[in-house]
GROMACS .gro file of N, CA, C and O in nm:
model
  364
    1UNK      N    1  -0.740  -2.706  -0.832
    1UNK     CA    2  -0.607  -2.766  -0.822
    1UNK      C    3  -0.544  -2.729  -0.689
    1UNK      O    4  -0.567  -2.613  -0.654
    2UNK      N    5  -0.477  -2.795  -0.613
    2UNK     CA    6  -0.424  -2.806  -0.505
    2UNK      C    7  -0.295  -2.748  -0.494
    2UNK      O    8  -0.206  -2.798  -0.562
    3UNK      N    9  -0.273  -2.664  -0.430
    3UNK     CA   10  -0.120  -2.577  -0.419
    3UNK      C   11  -0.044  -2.702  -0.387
    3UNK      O   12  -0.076  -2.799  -0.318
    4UNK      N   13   0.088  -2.669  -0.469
    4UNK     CA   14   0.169  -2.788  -0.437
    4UNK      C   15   0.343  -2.748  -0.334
    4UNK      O   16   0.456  -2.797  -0.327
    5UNK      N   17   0.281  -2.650  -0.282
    5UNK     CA   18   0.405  -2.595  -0.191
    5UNK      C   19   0.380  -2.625  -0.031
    5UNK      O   20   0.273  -2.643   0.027
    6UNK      N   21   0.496  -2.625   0.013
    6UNK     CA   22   0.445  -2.691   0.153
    6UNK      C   23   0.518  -2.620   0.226
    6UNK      O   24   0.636  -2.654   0.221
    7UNK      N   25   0.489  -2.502   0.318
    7UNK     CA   26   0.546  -2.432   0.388
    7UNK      C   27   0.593  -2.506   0.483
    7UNK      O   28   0.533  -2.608   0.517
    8UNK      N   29   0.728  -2.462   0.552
    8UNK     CA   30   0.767  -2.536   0.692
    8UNK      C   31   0.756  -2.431   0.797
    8UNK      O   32   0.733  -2.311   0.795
    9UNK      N   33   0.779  -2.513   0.886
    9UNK     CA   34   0.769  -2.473   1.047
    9UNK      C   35   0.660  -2.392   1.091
    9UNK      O   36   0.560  -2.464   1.099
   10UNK      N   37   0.631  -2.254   1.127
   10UNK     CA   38   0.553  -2.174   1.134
   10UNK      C   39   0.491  -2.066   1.015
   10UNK      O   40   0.419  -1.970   1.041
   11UNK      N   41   0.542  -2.107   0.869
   11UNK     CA   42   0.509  -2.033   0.753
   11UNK      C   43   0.375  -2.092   0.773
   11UNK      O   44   0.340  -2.191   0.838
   12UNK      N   45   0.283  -1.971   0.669
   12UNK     CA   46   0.187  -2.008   0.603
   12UNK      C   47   0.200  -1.939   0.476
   12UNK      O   48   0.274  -1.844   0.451
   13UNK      N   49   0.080  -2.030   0.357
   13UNK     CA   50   0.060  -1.942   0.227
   13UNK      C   51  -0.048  -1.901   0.235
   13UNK      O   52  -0.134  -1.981   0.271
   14UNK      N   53  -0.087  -1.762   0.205
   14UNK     CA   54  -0.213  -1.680   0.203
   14UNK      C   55  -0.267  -1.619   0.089
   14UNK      O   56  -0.211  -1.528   0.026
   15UNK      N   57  -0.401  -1.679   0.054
   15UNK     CA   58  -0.437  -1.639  -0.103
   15UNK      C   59  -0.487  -1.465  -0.093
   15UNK      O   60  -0.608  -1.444  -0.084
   16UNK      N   61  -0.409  -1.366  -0.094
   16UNK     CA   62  -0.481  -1.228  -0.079
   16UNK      C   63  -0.664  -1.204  -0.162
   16UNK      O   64  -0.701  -1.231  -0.276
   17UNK      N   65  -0.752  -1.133  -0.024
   17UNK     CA   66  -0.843  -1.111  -0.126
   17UNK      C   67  -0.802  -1.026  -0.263
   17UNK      O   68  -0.688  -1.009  -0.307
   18UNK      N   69  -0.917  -0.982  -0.313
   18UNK     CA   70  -0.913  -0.887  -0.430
   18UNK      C   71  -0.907  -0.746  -0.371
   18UNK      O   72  -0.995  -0.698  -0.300
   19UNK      N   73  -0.804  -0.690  -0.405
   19UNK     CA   74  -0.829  -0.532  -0.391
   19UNK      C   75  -0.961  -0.462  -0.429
   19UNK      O   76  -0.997  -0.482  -0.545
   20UNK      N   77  -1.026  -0.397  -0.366
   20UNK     CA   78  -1.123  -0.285  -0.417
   20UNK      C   79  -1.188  -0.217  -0.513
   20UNK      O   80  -1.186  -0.098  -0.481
   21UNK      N   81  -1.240  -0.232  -0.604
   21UNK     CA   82  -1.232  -0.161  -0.747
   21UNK      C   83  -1.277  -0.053  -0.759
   21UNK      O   84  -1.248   0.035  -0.840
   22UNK      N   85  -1.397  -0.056  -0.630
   22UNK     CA   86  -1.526   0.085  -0.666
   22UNK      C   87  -1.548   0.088  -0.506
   22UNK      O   88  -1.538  -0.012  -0.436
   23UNK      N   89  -1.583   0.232  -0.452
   23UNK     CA   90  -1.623   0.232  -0.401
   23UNK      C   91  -1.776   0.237  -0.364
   23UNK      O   92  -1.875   0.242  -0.437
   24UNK      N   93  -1.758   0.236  -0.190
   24UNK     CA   94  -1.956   0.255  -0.148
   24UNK      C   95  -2.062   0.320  -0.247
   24UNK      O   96  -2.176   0.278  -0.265
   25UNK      N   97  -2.004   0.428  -0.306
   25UNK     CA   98  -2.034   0.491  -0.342
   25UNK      C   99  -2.044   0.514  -0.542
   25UNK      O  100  -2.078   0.602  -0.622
   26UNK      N  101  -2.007   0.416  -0.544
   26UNK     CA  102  -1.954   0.395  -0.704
   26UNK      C  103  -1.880   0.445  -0.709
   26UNK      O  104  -1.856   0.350  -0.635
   27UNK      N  105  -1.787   0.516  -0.722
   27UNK     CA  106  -1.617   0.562  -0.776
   27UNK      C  107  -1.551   0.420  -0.793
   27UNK      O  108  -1.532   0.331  -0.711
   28UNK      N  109  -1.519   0.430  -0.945
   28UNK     CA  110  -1.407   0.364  -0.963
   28UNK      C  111  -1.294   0.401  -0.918
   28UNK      O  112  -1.259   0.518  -0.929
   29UNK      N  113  -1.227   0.319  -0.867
   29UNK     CA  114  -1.048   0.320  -0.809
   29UNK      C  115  -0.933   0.260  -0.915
   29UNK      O  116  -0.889   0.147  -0.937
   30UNK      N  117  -0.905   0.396  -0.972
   30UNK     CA  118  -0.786   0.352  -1.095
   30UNK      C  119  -0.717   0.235  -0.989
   30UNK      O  120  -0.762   0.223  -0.875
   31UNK      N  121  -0.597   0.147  -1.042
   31UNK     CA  122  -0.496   0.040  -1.029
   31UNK      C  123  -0.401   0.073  -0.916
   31UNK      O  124  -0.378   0.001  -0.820
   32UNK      N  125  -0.319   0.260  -0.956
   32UNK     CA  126  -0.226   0.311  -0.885
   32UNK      C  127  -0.295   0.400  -0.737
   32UNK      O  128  -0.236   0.477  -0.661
   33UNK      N  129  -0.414   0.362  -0.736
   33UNK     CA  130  -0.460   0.410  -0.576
   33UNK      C  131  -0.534   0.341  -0.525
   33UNK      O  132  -0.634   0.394  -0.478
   34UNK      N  133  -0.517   0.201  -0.514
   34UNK     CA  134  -0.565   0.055  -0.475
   34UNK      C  135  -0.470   0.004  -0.348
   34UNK      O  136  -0.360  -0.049  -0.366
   35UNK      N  137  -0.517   0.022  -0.245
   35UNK     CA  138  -0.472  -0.058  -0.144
   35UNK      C  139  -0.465  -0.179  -0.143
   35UNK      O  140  -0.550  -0.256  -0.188
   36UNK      N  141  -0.305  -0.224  -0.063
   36UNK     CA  142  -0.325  -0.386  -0.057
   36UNK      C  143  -0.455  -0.430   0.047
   36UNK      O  144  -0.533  -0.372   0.122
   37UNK      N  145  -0.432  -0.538   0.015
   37UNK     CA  146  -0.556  -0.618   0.118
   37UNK      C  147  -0.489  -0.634   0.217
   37UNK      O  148  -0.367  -0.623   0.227
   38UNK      N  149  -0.578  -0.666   0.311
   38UNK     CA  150  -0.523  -0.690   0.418
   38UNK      C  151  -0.602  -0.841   0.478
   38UNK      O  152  -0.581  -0.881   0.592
   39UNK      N  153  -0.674  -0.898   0.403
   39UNK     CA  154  -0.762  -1.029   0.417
   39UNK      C  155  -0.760  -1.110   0.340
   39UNK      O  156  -0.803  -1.084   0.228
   40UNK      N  157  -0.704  -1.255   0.374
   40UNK     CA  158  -0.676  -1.354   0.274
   40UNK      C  159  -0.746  -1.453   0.342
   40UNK      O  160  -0.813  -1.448   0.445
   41UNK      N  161  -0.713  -1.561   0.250
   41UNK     CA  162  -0.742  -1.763   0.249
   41UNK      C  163  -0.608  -1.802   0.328
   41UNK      O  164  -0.503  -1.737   0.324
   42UNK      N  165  -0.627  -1.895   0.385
   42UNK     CA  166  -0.485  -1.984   0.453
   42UNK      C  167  -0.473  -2.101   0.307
   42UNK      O  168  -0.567  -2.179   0.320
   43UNK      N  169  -0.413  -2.127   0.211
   43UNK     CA  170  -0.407  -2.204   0.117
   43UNK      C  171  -0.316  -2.351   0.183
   43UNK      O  172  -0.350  -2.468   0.166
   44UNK      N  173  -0.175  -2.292   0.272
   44UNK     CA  174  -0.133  -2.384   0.319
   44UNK      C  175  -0.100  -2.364   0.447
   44UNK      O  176  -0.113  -2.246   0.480
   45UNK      N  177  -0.060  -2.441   0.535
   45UNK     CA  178   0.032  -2.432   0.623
   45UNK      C  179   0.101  -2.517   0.688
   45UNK      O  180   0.063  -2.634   0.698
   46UNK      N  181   0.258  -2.457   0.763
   46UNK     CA  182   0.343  -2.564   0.771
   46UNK      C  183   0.290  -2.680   0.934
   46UNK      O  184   0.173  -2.665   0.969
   47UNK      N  185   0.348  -2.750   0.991
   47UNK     CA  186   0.343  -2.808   1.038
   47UNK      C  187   0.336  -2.723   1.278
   47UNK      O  188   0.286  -2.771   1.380
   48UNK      N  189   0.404  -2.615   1.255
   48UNK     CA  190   0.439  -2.549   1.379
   48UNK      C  191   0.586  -2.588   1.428
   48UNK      O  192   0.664  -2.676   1.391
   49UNK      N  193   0.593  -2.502   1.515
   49UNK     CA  194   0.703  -2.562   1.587
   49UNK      C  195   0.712  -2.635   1.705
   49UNK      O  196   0.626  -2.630   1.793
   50UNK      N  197   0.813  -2.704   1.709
   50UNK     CA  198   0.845  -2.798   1.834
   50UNK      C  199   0.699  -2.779   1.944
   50UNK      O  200   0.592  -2.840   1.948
   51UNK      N  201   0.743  -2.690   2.009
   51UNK     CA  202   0.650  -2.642   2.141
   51UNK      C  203   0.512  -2.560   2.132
   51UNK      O  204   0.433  -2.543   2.225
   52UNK      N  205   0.497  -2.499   1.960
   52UNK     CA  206   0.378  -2.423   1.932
   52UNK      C  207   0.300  -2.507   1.801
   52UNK      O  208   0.343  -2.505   1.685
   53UNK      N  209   0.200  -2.568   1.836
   53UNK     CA  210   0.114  -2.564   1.731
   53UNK      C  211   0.046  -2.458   1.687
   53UNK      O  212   0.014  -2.354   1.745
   54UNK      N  213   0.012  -2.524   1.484
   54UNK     CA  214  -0.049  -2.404   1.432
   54UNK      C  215  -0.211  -2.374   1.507
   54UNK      O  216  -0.295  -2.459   1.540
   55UNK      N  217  -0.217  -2.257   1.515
   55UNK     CA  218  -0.338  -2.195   1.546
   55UNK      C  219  -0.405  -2.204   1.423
   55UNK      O  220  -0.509  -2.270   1.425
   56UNK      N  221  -0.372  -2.155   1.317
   56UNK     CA  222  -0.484  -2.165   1.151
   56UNK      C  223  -0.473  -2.251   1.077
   56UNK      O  224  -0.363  -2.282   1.031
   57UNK      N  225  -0.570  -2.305   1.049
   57UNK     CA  226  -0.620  -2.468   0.936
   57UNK      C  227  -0.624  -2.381   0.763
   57UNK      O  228  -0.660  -2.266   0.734
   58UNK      N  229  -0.580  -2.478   0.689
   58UNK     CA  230  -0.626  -2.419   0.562
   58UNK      C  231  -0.782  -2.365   0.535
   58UNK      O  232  -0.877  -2.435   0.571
   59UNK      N  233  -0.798  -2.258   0.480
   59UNK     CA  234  -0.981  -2.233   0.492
   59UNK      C  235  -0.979  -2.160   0.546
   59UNK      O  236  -1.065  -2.096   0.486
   60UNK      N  237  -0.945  -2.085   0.642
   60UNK     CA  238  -0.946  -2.020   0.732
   60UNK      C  239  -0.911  -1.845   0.674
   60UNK      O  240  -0.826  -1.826   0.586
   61UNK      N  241  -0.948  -1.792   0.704
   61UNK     CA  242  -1.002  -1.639   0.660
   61UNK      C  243  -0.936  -1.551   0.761
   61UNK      O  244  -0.991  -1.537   0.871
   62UNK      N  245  -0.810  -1.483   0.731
   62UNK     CA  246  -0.744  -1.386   0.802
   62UNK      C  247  -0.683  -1.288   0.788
   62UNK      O  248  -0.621  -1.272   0.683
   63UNK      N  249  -0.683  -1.193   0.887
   63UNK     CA  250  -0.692  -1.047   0.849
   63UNK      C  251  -0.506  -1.056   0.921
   63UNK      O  252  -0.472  -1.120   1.020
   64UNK      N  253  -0.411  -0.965   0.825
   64UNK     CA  254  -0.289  -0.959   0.837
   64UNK      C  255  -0.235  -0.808   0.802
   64UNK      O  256  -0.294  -0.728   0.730
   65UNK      N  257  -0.131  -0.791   0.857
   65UNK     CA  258  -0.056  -0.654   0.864
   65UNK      C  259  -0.062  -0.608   0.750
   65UNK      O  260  -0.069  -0.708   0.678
   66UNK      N  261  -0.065  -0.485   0.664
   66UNK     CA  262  -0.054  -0.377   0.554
   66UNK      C  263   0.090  -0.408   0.475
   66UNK      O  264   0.089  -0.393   0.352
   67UNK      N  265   0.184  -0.441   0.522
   67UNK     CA  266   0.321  -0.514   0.492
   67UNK      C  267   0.374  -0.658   0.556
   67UNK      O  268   0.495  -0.679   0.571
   68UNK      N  269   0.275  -0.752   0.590
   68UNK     CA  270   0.323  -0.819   0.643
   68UNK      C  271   0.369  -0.943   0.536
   68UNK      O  272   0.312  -0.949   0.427
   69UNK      N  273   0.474  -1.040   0.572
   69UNK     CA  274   0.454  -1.139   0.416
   69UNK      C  275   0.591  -1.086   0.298
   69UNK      O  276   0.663  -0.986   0.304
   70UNK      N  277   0.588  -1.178   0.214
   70UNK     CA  278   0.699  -1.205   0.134
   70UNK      C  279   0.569  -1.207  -0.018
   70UNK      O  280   0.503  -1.311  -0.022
   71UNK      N  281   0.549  -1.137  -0.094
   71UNK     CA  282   0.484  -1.164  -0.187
   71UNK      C  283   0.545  -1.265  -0.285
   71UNK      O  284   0.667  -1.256  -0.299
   72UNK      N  285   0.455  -1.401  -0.387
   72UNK     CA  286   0.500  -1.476  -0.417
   72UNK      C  287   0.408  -1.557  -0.526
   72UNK      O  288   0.291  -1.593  -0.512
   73UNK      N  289   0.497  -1.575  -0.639
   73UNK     CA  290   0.399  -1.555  -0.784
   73UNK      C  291   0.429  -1.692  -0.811
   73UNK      O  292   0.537  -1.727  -0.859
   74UNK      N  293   0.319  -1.787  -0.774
   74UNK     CA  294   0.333  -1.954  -0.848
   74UNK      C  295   0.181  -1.984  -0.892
   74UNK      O  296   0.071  -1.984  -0.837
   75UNK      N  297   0.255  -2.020  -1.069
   75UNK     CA  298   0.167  -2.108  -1.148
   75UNK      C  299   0.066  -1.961  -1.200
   75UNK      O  300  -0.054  -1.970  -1.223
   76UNK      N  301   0.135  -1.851  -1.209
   76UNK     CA  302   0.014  -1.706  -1.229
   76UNK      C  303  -0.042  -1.665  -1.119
   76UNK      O  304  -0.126  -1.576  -1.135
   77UNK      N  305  -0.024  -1.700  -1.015
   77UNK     CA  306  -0.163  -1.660  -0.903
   77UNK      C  307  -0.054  -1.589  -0.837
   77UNK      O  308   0.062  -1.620  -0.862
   78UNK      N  309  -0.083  -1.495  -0.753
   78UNK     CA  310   0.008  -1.414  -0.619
   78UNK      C  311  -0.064  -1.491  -0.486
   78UNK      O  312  -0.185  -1.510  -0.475
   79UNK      N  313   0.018  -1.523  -0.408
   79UNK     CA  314   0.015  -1.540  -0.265
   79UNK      C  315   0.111  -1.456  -0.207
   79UNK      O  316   0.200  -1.400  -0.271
   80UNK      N  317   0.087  -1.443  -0.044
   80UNK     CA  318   0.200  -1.440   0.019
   80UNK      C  319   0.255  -1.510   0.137
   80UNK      O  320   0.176  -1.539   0.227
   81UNK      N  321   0.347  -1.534   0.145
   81UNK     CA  322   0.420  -1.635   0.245
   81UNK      C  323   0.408  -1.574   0.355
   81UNK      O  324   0.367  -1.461   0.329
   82UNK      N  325   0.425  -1.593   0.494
   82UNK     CA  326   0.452  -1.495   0.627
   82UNK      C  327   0.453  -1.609   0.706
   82UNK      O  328   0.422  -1.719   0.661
   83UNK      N  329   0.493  -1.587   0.840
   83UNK     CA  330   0.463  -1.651   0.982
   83UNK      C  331   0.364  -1.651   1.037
   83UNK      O  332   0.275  -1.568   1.015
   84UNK      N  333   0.357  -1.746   1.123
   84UNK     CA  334   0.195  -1.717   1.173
   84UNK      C  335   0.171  -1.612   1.276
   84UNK      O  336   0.060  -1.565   1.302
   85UNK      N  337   0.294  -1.576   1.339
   85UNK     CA  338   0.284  -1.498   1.455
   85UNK      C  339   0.276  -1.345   1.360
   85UNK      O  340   0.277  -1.249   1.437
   86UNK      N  341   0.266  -1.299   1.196
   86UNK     CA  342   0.231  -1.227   1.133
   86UNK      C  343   0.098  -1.183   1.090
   86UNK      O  344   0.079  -1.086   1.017
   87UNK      N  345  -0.014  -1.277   1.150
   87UNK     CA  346  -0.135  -1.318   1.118
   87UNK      C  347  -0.185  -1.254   1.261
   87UNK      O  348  -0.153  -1.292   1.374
   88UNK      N  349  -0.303  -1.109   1.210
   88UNK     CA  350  -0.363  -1.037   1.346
   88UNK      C  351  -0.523  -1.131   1.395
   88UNK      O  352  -0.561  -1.131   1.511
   89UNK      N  353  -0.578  -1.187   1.312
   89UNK     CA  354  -0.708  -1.239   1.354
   89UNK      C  355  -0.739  -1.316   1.243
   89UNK      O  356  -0.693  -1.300   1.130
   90UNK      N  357  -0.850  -1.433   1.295
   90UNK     CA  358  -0.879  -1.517   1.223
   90UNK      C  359  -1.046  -1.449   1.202
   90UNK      O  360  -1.115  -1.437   1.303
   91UNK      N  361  -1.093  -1.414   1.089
   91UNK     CA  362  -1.229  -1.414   1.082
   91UNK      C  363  -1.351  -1.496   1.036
   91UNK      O  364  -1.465  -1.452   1.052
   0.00000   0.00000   0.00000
């Protein structure tokens, strides 16, 4: 199903990966010592501004700040919203 939100200007929506469960090593990682991700999906994005087009296409696989983003709960799923100039690399 197709996200039905349409970010404007320089927003994007970013599907966060999955946090970590176990490590290298097998250790499970209880819930409360789970780092956020820091690598998502581009699900949407808005259009750019006037003088800057977007640099990231939906599909696109990117690595973003430890707090960067507006976390945001539609239809059950978490995304988060941010700017693009919030977005460190495309991988």
């Amino acid at each position: 199903m197709a996200l039905t939100i349409k970010p404007l200007s320089d927003r994007v929506i970013i599907e966060p990966a999955p946090a970590e469960t176990q490590t290298a090593s097998g250790i499970i990682i209880p819930d409360t010592a789970k780092e956020k991700p820091q690598k998502g999906t581009v699900v949407a994005a808005g259009k750019g501004k006037k003088d800057e087009p977007m640099t990231v296409k939906i599909g696109d696989t990117v690595l973003y700040g430890k707090y960067a983003g507006t976390e945001l709960k539609f239809e059950g799923k978490d995304y988060l919203i941010m700017r693009e100039e919030d977005i460190l690399a495309i991988i």
